[in-house]
C-alpha positions as semicolon CSV with decimal commas, in nm:
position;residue;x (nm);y (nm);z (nm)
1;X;-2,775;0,190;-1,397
2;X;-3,069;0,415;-1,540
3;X;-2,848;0,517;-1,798
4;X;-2,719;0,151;-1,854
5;X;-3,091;0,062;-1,967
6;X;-3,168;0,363;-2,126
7;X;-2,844;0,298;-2,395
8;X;-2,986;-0,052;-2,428
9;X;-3,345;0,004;-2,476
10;X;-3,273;0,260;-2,736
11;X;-3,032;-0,018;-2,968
12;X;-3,280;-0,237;-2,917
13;X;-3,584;-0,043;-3,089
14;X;-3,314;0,034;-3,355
15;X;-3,186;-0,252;-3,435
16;X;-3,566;-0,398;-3,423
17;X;-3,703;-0,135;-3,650
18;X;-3,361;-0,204;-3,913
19;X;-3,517;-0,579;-3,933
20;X;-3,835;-0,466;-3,995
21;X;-3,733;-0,324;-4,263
22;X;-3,495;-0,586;-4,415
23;X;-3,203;-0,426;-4,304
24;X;-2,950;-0,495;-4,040
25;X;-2,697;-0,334;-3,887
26;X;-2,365;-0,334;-4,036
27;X;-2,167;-0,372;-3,743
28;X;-2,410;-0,491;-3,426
29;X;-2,096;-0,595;-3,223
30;X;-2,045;-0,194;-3,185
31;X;-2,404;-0,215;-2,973
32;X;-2,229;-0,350;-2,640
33;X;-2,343;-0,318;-2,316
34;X;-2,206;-0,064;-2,115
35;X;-2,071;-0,302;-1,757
36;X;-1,988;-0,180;-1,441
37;X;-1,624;-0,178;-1,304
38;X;-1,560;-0,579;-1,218
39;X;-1,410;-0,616;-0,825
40;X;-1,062;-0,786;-0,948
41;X;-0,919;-1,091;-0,770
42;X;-0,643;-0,944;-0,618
43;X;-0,438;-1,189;-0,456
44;X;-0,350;-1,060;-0,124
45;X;-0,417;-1,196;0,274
46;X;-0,779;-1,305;0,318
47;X;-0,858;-1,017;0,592
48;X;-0,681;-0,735;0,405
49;X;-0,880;-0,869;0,109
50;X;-1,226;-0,883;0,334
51;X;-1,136;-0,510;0,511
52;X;-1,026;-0,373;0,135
53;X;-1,263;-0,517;-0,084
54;X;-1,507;-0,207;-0,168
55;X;-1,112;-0,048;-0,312
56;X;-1,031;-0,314;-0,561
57;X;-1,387;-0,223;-0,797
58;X;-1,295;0,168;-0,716
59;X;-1,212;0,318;-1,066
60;X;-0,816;0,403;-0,917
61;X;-0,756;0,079;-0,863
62;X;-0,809;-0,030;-1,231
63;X;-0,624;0,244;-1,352
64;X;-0,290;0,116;-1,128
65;X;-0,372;-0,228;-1,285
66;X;-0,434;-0,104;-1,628
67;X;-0,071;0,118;-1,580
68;X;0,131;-0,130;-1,477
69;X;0,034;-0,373;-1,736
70;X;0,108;-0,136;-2,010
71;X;0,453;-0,078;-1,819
72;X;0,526;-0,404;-1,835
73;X;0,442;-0,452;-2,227
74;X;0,698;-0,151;-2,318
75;X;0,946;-0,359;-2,128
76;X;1,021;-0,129;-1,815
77;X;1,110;-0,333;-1,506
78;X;0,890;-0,273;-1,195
79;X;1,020;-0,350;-0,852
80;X;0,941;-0,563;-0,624
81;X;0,811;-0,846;-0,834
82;X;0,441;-0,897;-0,896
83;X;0,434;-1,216;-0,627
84;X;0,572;-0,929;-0,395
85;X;0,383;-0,639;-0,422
86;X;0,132;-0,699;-0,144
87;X;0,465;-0,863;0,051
88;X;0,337;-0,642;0,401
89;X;-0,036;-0,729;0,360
90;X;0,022;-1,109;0,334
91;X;0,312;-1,088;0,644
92;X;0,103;-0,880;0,863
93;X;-0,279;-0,989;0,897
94;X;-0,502;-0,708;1,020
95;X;-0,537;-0,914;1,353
96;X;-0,170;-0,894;1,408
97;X;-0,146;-0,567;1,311
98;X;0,016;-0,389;1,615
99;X;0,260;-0,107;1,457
100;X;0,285;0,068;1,129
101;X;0,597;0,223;0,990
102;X;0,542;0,412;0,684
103;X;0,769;0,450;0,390
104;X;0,735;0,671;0,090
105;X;0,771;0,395;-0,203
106;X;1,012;0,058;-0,286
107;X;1,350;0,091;-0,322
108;X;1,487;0,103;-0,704
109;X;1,772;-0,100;-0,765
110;X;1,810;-0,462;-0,876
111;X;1,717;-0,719;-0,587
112;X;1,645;-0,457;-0,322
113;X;1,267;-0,362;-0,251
114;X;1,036;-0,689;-0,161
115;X;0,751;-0,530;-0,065
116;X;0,836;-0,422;0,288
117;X;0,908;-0,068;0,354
118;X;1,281;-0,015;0,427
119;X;1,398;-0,388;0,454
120;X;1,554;-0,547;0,203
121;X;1,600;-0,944;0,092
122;X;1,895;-1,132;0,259
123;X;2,232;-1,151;0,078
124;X;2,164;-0,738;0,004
125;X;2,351;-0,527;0,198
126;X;2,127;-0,261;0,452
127;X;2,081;0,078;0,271
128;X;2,185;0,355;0,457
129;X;1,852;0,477;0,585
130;X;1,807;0,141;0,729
131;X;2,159;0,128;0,903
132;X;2,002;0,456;1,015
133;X;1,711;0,301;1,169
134;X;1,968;-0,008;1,355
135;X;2,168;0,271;1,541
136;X;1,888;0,416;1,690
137;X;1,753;0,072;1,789
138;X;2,117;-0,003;1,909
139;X;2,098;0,355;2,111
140;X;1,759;0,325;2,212
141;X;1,719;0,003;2,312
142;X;2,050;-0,190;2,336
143;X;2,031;-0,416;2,030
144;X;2,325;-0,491;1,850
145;X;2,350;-0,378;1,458
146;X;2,202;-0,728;1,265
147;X;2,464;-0,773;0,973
148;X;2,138;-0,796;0,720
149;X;1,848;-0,564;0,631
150;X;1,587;-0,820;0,615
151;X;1,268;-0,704;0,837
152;X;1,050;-0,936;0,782
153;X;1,120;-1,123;1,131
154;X;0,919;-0,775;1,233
155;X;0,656;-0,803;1,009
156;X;0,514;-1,128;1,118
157;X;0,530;-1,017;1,480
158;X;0,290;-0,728;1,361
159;X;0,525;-0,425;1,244
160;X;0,330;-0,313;0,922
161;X;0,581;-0,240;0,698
162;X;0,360;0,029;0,414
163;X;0,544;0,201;0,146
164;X;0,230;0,463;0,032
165;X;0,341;0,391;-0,346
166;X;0,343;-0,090;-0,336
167;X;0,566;-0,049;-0,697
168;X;0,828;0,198;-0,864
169;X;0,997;0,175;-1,190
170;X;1,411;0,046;-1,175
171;X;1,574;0,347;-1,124
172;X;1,349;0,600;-1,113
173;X;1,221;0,696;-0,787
174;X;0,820;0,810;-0,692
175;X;0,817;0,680;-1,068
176;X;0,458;0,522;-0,927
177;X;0,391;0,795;-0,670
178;X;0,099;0,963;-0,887
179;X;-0,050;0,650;-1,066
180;X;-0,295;0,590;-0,756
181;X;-0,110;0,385;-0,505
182;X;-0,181;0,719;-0,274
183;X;-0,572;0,678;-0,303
184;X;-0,511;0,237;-0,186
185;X;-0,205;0,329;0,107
186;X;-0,474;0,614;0,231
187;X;-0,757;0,432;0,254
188;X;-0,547;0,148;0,425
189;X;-0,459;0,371;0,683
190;X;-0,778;0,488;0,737
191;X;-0,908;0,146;0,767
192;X;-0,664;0,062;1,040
193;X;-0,735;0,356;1,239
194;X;-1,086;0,260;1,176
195;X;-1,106;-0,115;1,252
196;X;-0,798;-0,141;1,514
197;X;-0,738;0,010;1,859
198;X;-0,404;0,106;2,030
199;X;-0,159;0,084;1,721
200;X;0,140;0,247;1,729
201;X;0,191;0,462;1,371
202;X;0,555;0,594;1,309
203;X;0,553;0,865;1,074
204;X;0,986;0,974;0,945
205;X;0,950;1,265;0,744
206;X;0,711;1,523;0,599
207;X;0,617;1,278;0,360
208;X;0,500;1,024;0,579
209;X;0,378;1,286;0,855
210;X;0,138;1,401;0,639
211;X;-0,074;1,092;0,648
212;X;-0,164;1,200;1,034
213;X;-0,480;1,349;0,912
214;X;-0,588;0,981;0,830
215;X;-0,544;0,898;1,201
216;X;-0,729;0,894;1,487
217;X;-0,499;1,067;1,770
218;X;-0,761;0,984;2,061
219;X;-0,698;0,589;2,038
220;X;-0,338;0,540;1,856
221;X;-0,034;0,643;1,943
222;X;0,191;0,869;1,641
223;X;0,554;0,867;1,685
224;X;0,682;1,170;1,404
225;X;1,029;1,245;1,341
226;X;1,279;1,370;1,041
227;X;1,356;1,025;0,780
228;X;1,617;0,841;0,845
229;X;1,802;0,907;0,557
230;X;2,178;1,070;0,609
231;X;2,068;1,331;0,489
232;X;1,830;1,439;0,784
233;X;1,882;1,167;1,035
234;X;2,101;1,333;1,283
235;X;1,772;1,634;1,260
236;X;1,590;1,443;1,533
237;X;1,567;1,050;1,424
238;X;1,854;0,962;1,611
239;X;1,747;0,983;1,978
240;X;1,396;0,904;1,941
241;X;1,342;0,649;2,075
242;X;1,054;0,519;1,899
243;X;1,127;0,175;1,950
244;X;1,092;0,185;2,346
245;X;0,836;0,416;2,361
246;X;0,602;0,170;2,055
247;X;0,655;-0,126;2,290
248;X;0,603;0,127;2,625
249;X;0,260;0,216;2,467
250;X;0,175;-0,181;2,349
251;X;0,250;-0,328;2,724
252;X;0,012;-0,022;2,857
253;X;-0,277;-0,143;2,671
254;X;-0,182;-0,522;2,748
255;X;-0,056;-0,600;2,416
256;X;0,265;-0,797;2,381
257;X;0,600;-0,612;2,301
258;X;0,799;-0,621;1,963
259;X;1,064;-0,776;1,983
260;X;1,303;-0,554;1,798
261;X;1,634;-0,810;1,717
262;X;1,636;-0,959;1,425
């Protein structure tokens, strides 16, 4: 701020002592004030917004703005839609919150990522990570394979669904990874294991396991494993048994169950 008034009280003996003379300044419009980073209005759930607010002036956070506005003007599409983007914060109030599963960023073809980490919208079929996921719940738990890949049934019972990267461009995966969604899905989860007690975090692969720095192991519960994906899935995801041991840890704490079917 000292250097704020310092830039204008300097312009302002100049461009007195130019009048004094007869003269002004050809272009005084070049003279502006230097202004602090402006807190946008980020349309999201009212007690993510209260709980995140101090992140939406943070210098990062214009940046992502500022990126994927200049995206958008060289015509590249950016999944999920704008209305979308803060999909899990608006489904999942921070008083609901009881479970996070954490994905690495939005899925990149047309019609497939709105804003919940691994589900997709109805009417898309489930990507194979996700059919992933329903076999373990069906081996785990007894629950029947759903025929669509829409989570968001979980999501409003308080299963945080977090990608760490909220946008990607089409086609290009962890196109967004390094434009500062990291810096926002960190301090989320920091928040959480700040401001919550007892929540169970589910971290799939080294990716995702290497947000448990950001958590507080003496009062939540981390559930780690390989992803889902084909690729490593049958490395130690299926047989978990994450689902029975989230809701095993929610009922000892006197918190209702998830109900996983959808």
């Amino acid at each position: 701020m000292q250097a704020v008034v310092f830039v204008e009280r300097y312009f302002a003996v100049h461009i007195k002592n130019f009048n004094l003379c007869g003269l002004k300044p050809e272009r005084p419009e070049r003279f502006e004030r230097l202004e602090r980073p402006q807190t946008m209005d980020v349309k999201i759930e009212a007690s993510w917004k209260e709980l995140l607010n101090e992140e939406f002036s943070q210098p990062y956070f214009q940046n992502i703005r500022l990126h994927l506005k200049t995206e958008k003007q060289q015509g590249k599409i950016i999944y999920p839609p704008g209305s979308q983007i803060f999909n899990a914060f608006n489904t999942t109030p921070v008083d609901k919150l009881k479970v996070v599963i954490l994905g690495q960023d939005p899925y990149h073809g047309p019609g497939q990522a709105h804003g919940l980490s691994f589900s997709v919208p109805p009417g898309v079929p489930p990507p194979p990570s996700l059919l992933n996921i329903f076999k373990e719940l069906r081996d785990d738990i007894g629950i029947e394979i759903p025929r669509h890949g829409n989570l968001t049934a979980w999501a409003m019972q308080g299963v945080f669904l977090l990608n760490a990267s909220l946008t990607v461009r089409a086609a290009e995966p962890m196109s967004h990874s390094k434009i500062g969604w990291a810096e926002f899905t960190n301090a989320v989860i920091r928040k959480i294991s700040t401001e919550k007690d007892h929540v169970v975090f589910m971290l799939w692969g080294k990716f995702a396991q290497e947000k448990r720095t950001l958590i507080n192991e003496n009062k939540h519960l981390i559930l780690r494993s390989v992803h889902p994906s084909p690729l490593s899935a049958h490395a130690g995801f299926m047989g978990c048994k994450h689902f029975s041991k989230a809701n095993a840890w929610l009922i000892k704490y006197g918190i209702d169950p998830i109900d996983w079917s959808l």
